[in-house]
PDB file of C-alpha atoms in Angstrom:
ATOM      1  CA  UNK A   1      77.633  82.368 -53.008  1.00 93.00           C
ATOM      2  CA  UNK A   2      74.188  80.890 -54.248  1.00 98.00           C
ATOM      3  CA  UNK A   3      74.677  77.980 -56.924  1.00 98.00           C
ATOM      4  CA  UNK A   4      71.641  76.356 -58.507  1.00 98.00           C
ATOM      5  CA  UNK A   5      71.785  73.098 -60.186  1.00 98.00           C
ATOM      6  CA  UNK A   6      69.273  72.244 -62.367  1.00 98.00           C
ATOM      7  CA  UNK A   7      68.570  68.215 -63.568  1.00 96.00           C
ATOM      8  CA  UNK A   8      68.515  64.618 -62.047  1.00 96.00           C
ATOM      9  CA  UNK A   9      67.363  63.152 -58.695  1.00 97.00           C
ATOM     10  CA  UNK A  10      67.387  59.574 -58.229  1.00 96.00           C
ATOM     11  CA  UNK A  11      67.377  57.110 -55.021  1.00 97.00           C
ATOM     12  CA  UNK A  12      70.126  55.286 -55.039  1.00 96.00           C
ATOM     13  CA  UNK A  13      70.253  51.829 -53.947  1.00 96.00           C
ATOM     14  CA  UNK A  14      74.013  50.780 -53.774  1.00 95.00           C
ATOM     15  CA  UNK A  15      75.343  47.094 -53.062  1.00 95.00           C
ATOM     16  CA  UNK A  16      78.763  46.571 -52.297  1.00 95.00           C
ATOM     17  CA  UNK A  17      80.541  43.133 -53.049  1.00 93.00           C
ATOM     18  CA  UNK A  18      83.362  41.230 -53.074  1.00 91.00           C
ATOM     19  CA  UNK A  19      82.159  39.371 -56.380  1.00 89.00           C
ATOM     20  CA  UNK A  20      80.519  40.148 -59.642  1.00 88.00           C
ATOM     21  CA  UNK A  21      77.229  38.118 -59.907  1.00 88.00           C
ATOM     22  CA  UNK A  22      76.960  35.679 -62.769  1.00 88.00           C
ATOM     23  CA  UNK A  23      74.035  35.450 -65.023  1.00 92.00           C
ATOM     24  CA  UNK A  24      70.691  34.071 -62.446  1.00 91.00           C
ATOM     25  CA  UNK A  25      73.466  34.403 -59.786  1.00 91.00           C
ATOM     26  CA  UNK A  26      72.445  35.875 -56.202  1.00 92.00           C
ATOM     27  CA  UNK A  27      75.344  37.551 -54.103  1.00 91.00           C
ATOM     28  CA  UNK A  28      75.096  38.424 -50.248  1.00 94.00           C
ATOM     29  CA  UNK A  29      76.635  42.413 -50.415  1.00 93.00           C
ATOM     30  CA  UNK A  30      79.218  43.566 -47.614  1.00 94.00           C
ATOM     31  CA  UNK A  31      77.704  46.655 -47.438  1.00 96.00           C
ATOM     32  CA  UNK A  32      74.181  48.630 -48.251  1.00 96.00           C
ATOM     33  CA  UNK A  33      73.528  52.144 -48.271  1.00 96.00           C
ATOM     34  CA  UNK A  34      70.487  53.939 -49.731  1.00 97.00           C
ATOM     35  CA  UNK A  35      71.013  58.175 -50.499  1.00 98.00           C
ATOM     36  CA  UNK A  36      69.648  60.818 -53.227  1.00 98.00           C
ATOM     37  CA  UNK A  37      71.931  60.304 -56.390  1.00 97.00           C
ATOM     38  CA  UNK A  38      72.130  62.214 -59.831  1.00 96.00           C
ATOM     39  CA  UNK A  39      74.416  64.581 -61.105  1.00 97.00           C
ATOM     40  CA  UNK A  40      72.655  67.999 -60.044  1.00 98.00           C
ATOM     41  CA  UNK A  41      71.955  66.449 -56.725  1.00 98.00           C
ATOM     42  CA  UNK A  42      74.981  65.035 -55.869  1.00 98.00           C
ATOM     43  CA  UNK A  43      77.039  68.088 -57.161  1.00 98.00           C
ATOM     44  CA  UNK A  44      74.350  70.099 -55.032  1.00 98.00           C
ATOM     45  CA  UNK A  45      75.271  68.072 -52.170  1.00 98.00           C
ATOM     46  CA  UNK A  46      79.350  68.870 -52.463  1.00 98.00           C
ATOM     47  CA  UNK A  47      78.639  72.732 -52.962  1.00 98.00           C
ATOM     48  CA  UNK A  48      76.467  72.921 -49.798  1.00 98.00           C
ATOM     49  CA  UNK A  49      79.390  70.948 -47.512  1.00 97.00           C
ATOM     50  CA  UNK A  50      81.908  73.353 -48.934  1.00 97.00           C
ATOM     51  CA  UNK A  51      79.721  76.348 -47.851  1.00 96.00           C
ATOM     52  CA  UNK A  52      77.840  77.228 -50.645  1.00 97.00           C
ATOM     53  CA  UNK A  53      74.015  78.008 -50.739  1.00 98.00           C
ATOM     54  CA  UNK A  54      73.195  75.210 -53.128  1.00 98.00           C
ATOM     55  CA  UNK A  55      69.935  75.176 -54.920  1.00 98.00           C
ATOM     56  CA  UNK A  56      68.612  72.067 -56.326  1.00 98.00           C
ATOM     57  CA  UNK A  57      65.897  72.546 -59.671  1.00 98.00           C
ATOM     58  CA  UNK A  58      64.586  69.336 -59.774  1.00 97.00           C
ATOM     59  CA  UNK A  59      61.690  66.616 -60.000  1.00 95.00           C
ATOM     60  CA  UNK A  60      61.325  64.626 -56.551  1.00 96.00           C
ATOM     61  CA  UNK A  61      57.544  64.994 -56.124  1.00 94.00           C
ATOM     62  CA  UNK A  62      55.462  63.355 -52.783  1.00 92.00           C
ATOM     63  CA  UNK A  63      55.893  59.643 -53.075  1.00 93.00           C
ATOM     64  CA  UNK A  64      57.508  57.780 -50.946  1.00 95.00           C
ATOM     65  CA  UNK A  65      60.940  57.822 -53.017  1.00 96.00           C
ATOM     66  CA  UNK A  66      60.829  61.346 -53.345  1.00 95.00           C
ATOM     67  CA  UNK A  67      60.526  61.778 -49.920  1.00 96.00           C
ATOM     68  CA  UNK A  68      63.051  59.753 -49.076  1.00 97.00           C
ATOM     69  CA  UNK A  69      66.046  60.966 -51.441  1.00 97.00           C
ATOM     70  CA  UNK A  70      64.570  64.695 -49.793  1.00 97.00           C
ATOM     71  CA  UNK A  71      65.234  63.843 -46.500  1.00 97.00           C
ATOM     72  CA  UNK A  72      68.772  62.879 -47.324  1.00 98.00           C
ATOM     73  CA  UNK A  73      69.070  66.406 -49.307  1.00 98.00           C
ATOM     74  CA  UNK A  74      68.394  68.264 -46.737  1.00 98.00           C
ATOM     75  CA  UNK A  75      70.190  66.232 -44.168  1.00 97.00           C
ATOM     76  CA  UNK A  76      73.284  67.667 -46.200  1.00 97.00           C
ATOM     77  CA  UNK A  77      72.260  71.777 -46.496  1.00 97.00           C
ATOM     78  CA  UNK A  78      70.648  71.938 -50.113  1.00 98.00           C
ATOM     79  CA  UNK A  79      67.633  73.719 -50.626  1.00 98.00           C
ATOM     80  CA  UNK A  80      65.029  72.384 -53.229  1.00 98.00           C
ATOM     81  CA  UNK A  81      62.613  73.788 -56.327  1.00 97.00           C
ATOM     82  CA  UNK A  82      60.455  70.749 -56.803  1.00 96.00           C
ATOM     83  CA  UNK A  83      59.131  70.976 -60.170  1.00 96.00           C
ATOM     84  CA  UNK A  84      56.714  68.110 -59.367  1.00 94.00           C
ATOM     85  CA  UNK A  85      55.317  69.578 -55.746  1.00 92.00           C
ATOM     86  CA  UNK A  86      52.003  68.792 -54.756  1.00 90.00           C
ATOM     87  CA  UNK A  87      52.260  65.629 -57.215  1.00 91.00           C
ATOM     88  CA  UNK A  88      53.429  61.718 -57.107  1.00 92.00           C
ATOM     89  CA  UNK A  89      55.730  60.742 -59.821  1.00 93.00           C
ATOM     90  CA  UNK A  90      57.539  57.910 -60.444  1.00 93.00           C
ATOM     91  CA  UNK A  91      61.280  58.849 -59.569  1.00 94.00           C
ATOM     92  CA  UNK A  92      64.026  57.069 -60.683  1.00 94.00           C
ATOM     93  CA  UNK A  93      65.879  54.279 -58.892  1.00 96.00           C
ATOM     94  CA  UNK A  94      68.993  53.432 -59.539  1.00 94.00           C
ATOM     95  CA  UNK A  95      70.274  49.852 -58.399  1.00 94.00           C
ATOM     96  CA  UNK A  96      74.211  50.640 -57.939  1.00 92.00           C
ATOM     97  CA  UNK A  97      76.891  47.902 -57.803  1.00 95.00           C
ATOM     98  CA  UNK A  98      80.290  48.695 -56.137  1.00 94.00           C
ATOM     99  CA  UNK A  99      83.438  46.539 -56.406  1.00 93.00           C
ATOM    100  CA  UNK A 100      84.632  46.067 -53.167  1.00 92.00           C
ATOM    101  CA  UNK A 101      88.295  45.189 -54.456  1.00 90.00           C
ATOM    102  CA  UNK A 102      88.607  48.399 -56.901  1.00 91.00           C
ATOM    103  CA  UNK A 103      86.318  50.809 -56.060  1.00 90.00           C
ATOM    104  CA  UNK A 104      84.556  50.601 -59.384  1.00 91.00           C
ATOM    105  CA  UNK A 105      81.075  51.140 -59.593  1.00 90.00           C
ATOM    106  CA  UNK A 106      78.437  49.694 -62.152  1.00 92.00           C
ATOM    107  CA  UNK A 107      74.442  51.591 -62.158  1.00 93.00           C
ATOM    108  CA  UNK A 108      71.451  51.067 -63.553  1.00 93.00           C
ATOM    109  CA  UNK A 109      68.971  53.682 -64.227  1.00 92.00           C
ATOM    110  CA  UNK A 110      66.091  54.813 -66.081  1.00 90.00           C
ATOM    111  CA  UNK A 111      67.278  57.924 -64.979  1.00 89.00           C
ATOM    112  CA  UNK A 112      64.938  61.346 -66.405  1.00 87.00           C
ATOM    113  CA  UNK A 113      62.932  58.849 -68.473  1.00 87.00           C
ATOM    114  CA  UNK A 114      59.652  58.206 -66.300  1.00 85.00           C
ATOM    115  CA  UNK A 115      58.989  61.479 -65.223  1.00 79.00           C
ATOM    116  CA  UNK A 116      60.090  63.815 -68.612  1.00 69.00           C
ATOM    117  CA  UNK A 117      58.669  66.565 -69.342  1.00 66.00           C
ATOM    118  CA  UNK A 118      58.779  68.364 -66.480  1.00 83.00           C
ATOM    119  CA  UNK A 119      59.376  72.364 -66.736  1.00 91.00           C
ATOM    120  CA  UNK A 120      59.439  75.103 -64.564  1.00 94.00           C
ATOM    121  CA  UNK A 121      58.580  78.705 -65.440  1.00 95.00           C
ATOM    122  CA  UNK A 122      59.892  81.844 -64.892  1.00 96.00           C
ATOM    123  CA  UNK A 123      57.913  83.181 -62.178  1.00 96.00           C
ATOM    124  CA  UNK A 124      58.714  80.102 -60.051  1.00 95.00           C
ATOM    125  CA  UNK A 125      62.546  81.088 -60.741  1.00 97.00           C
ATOM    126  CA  UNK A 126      61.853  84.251 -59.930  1.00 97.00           C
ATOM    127  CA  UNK A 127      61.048  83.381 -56.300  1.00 96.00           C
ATOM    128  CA  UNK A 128      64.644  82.051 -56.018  1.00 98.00           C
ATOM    129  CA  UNK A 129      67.633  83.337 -55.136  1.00 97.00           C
ATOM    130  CA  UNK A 130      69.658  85.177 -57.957  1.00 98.00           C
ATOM    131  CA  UNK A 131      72.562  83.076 -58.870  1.00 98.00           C
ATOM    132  CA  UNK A 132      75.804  83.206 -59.321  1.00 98.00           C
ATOM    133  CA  UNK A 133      76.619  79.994 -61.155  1.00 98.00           C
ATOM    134  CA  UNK A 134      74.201  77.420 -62.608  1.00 98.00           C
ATOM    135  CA  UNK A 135      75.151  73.848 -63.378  1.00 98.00           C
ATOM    136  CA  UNK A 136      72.640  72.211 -65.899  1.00 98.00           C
ATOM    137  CA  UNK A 137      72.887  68.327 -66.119  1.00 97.00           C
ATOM    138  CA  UNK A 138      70.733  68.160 -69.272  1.00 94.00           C
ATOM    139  CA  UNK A 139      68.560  64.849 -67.889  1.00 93.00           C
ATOM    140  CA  UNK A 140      65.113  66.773 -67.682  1.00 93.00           C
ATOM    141  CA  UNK A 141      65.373  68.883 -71.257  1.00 95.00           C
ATOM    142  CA  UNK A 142      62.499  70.721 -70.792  1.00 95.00           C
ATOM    143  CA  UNK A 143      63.671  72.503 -67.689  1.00 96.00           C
ATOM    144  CA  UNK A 144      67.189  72.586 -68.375  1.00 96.00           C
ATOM    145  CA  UNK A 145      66.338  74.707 -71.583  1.00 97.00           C
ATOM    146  CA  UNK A 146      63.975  77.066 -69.427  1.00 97.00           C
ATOM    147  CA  UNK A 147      66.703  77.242 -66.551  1.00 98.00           C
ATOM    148  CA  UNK A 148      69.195  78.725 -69.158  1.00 98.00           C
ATOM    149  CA  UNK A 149      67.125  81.060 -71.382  1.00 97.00           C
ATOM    150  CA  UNK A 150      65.704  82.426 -67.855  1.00 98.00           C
ATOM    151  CA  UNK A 151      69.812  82.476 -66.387  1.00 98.00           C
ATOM    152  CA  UNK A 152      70.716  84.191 -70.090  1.00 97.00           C
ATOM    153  CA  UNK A 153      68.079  86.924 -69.062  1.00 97.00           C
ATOM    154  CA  UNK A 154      69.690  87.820 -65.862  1.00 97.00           C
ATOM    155  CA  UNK A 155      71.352  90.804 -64.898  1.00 96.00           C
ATOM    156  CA  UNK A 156      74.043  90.407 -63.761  1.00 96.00           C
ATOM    157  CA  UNK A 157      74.348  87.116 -66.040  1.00 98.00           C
ATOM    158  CA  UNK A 158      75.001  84.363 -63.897  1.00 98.00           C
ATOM    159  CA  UNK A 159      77.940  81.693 -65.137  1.00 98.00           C
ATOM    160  CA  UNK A 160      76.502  78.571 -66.544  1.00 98.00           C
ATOM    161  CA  UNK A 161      78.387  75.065 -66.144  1.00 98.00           C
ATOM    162  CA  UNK A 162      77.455  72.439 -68.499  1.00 98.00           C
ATOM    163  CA  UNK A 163      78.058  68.694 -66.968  1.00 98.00           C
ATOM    164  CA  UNK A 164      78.297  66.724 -69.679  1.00 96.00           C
ATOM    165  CA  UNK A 165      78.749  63.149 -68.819  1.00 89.00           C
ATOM    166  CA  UNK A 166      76.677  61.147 -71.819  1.00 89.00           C
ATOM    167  CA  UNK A 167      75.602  62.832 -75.216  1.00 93.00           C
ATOM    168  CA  UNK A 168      72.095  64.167 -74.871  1.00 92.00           C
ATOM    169  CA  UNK A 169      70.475  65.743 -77.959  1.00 95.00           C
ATOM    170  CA  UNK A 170      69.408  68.504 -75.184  1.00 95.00           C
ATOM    171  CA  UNK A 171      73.044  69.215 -75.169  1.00 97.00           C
ATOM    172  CA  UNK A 172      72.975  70.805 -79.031  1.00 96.00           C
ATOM    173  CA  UNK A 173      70.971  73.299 -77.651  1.00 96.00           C
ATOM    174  CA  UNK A 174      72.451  73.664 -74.002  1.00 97.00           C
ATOM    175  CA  UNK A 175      76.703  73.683 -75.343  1.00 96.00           C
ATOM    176  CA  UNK A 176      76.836  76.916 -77.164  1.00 95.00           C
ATOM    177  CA  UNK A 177      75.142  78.744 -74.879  1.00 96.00           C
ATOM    178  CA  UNK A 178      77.518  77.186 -71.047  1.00 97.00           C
ATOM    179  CA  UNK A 179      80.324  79.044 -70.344  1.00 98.00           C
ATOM    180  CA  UNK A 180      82.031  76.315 -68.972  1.00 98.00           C
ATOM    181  CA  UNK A 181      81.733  72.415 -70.659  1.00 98.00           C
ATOM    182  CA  UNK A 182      82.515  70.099 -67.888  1.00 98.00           C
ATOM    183  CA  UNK A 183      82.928  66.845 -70.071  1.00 96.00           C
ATOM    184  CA  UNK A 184      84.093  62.866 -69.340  1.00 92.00           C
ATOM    185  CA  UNK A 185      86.528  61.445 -71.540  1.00 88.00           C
ATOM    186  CA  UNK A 186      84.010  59.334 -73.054  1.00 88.00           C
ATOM    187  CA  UNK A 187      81.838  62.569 -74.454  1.00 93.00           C
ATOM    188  CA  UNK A 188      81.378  63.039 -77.689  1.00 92.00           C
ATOM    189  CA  UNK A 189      79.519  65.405 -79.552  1.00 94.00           C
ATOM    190  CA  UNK A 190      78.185  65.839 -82.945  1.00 94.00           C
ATOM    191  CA  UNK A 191      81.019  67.794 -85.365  1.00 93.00           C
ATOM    192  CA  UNK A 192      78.092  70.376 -86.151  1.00 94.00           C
ATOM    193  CA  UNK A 193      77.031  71.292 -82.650  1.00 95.00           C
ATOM    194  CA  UNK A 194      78.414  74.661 -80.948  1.00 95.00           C
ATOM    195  CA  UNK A 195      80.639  74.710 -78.127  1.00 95.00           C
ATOM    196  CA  UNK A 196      81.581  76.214 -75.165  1.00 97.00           C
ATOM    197  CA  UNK A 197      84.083  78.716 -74.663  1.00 97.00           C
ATOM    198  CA  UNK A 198      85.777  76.741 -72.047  1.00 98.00           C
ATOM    199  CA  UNK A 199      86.232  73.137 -71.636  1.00 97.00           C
ATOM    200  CA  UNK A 200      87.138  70.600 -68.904  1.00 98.00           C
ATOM    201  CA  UNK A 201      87.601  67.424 -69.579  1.00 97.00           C
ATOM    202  CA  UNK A 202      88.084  64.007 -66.919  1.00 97.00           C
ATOM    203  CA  UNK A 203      90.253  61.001 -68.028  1.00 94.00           C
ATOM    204  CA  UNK A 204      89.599  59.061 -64.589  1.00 90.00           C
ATOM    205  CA  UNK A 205      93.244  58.633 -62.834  1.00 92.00           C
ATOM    206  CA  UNK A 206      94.803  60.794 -65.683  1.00 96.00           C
ATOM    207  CA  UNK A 207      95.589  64.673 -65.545  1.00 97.00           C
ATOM    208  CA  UNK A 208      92.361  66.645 -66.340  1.00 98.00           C
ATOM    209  CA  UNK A 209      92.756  68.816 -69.136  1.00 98.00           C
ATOM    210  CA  UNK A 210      91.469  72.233 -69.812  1.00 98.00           C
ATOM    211  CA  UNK A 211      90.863  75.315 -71.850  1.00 97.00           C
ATOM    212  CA  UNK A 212      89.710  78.251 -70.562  1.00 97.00           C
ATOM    213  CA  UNK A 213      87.810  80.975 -72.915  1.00 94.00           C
ATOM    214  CA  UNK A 214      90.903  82.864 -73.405  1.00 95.00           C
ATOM    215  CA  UNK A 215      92.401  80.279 -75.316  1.00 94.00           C
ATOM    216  CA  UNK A 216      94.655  78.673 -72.294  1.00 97.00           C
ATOM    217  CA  UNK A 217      95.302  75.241 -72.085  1.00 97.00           C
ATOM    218  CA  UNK A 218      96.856  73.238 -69.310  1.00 98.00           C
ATOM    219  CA  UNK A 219      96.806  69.638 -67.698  1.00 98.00           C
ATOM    220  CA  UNK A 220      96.045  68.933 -64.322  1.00 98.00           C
ATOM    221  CA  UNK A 221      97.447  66.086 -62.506  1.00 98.00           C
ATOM    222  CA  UNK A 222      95.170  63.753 -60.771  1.00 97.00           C
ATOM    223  CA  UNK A 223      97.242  62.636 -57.199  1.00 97.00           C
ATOM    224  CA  UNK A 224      97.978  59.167 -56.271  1.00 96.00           C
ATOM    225  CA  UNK A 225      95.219  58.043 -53.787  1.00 96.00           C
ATOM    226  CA  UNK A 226      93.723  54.581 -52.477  1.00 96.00           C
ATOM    227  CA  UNK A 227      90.843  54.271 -54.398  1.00 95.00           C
ATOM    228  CA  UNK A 228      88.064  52.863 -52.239  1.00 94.00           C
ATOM    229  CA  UNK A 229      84.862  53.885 -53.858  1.00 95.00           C
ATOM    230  CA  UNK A 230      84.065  56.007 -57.280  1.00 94.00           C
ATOM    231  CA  UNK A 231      80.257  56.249 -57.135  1.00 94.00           C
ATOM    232  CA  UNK A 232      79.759  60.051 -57.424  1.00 94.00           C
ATOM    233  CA  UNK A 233      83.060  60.866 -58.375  1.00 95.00           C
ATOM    234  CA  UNK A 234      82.230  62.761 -61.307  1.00 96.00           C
ATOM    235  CA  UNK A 235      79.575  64.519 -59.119  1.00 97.00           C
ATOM    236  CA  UNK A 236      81.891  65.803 -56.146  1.00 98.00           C
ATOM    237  CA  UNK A 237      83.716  67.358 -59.051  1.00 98.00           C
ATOM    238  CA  UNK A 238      81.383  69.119 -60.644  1.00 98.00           C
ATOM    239  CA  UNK A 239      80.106  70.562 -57.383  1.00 98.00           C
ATOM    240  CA  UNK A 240      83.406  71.540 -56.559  1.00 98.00           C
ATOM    241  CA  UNK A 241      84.247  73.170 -59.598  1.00 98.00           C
ATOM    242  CA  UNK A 242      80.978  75.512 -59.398  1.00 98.00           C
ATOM    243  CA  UNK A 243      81.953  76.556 -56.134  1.00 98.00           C
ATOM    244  CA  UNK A 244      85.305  77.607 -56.801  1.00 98.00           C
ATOM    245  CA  UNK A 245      83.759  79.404 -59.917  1.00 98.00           C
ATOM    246  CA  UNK A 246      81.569  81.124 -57.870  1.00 98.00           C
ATOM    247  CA  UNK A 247      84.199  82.272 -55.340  1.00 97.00           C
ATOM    248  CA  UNK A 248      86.055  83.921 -58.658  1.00 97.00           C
ATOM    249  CA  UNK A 249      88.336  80.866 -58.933  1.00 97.00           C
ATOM    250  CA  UNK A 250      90.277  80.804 -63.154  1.00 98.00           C
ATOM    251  CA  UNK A 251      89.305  77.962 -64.599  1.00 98.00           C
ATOM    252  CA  UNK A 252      92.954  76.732 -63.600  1.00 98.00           C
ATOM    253  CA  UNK A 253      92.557  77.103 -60.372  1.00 98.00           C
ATOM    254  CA  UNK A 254      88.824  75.800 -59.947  1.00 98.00           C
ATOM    255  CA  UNK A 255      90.334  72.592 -61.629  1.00 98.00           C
ATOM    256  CA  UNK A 256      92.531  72.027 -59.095  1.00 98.00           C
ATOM    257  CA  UNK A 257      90.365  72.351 -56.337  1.00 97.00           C
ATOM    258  CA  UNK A 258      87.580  70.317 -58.218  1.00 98.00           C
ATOM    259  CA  UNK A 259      90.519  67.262 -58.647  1.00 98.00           C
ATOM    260  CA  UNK A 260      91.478  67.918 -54.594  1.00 97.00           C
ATOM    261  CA  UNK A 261      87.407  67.303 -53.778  1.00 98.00           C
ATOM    262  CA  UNK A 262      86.947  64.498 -56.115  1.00 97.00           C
ATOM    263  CA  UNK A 263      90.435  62.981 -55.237  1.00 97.00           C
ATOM    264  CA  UNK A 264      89.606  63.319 -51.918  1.00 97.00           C
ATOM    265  CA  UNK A 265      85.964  61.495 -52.335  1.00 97.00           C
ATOM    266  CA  UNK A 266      87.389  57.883 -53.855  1.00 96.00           C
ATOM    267  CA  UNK A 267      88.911  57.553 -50.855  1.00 97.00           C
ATOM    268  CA  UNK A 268      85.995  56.731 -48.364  1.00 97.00           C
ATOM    269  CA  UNK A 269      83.375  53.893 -49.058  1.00 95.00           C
ATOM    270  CA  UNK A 270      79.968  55.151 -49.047  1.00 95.00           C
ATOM    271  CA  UNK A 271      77.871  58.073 -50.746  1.00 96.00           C
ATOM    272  CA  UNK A 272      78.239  60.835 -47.444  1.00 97.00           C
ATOM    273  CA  UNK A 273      80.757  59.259 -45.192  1.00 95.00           C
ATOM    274  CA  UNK A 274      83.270  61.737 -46.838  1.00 97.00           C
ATOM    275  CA  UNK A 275      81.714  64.444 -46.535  1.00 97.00           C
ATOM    276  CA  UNK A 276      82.869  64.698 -43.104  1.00 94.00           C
ATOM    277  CA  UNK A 277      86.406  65.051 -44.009  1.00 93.00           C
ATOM    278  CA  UNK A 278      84.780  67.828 -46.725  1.00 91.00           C
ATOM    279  CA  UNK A 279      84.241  69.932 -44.175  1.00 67.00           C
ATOM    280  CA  UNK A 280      87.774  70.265 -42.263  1.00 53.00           C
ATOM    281  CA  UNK A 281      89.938  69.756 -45.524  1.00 54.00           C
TER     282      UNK A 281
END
């Protein structure tokens, strides 16, 4: 299985306290950790621990932050397309605030915005391994557009996974043309853009609902768990549902394993530290 994930890496920079600080407030945190973030490379991350050859498409270039959310990348198994090699760009970190009493997690970002632009072009792809699903985040809209018109081209055509966590105006052109919509609750899209064929959509602790491109629907329940820490959450799905796609998983059935990874995630504090259990669920 080769899965490539085109879109977002950040640094992450996450806190964890036992308070909220107030406005010109300092807080002492009980915990710090410091790992790559975004949704391709955190979903990149979860398809590489399950087995996958995961293939990030993304902008980390030579600074010092780049380097450092690389060397956690690779730590985990994915293999990287840097669409900013050779040069130093300004990429994104995100300060991260988790509640140690719930779990919940609060994050800045500037996210895609100080380094867009960035493209990649089909003889680079061509260099890569064929794949056989390809998520697209839609952060860098430049390269997620080339990413799919060169995926569209392929023979055999690949499956393409939309994650679709915020409206992007990328998305108008990326929806109609995904296989698969991957949404949050929260989504919403303009009444006159295409969609997928297939939809998934998160509602947090709620069943995950579906519909699959023949026109099934279902509900999948989310299990009962101690929630310990949700940064990523989103991410670990996502990853886990391309794999299962890529293994020839329905769309049923590569729900349910995407809710057992994701369920499974909340449950340990810290961006890897589950991974471990990953590996020998």
């Amino acid at each position: 299985m080769t899965c490539w994930f085109a879109g977002l890496t950040t640094l992450d920079v996450i806190h964890r306290s036992a308070v909220r600080p107030g406005p010109n407030q300092k807080i002492t945190a009980v915990r710090q950790d410091v790992s790559a973030g975004g949704p391709a490379a955190n979903a990149a991350v979860t398809a590489a621990t399950l087995g996958a050859r995961a293939l990030l498409i993304s902008a980390l270039g030579t600074g010092s932050v780049g380097s450092a959310a690389r060397g956690d990348l690779e730590r985990h198994g994915v293999e990287i397309h840097d669409t900013a090699e050779g040069r130093e760009i300004p990429l994104a970190v995100s300060a991260v605030l988790v509640d140690d009493a719930t779990g919940d997690r609060s994050v800045v970002s500037p996210d895609a915005t100080l380094t867009d632009g960035l493209d990649v072009s089909s003889a680079d792809l061509d260099a890569l391994p064929r794949p056989d699903v390809v998520l697209l985040d839609g952060h860098h809209p430049d390269l997620a557009r080339s990413v799919l018109a060169y995926a569209n081209a392929l023979e055999p055509r690949p499956l393409i996974v939309l994650d679709a966590g915020r409206w992007r105006p990328v998305f108008a052109d990326l929806m109609g043309a995904a296989d698969v919509t991957a949404r949050s609750a929260d989504f919403r899209a303009p009444a006159d853009v295409a969609r997928s064929p297939a939809t998934v959509a998160t509602h947090g602790a709620a069943p995950v609902t579906w519909c699959d491109d023949d026109g099934r629907r279902g509900a999948t329940d989310v299990p009962t768990v101690d929630v310990r820490d949700t940064l990523g959450a989103g991410d670990a799905f996502h990853g886990a549902l391309v794999v299962a796609l890529a293994q020839g998983a329905d769309l049923e059935a590569a729900v349910a394993e995407a809710v057992r990874v994701a369920s499974l995630r909340v449950q340990y504090v810290g961006p890897r530290s589950w991974l471990e259990n990953l590996s020998c669920a």
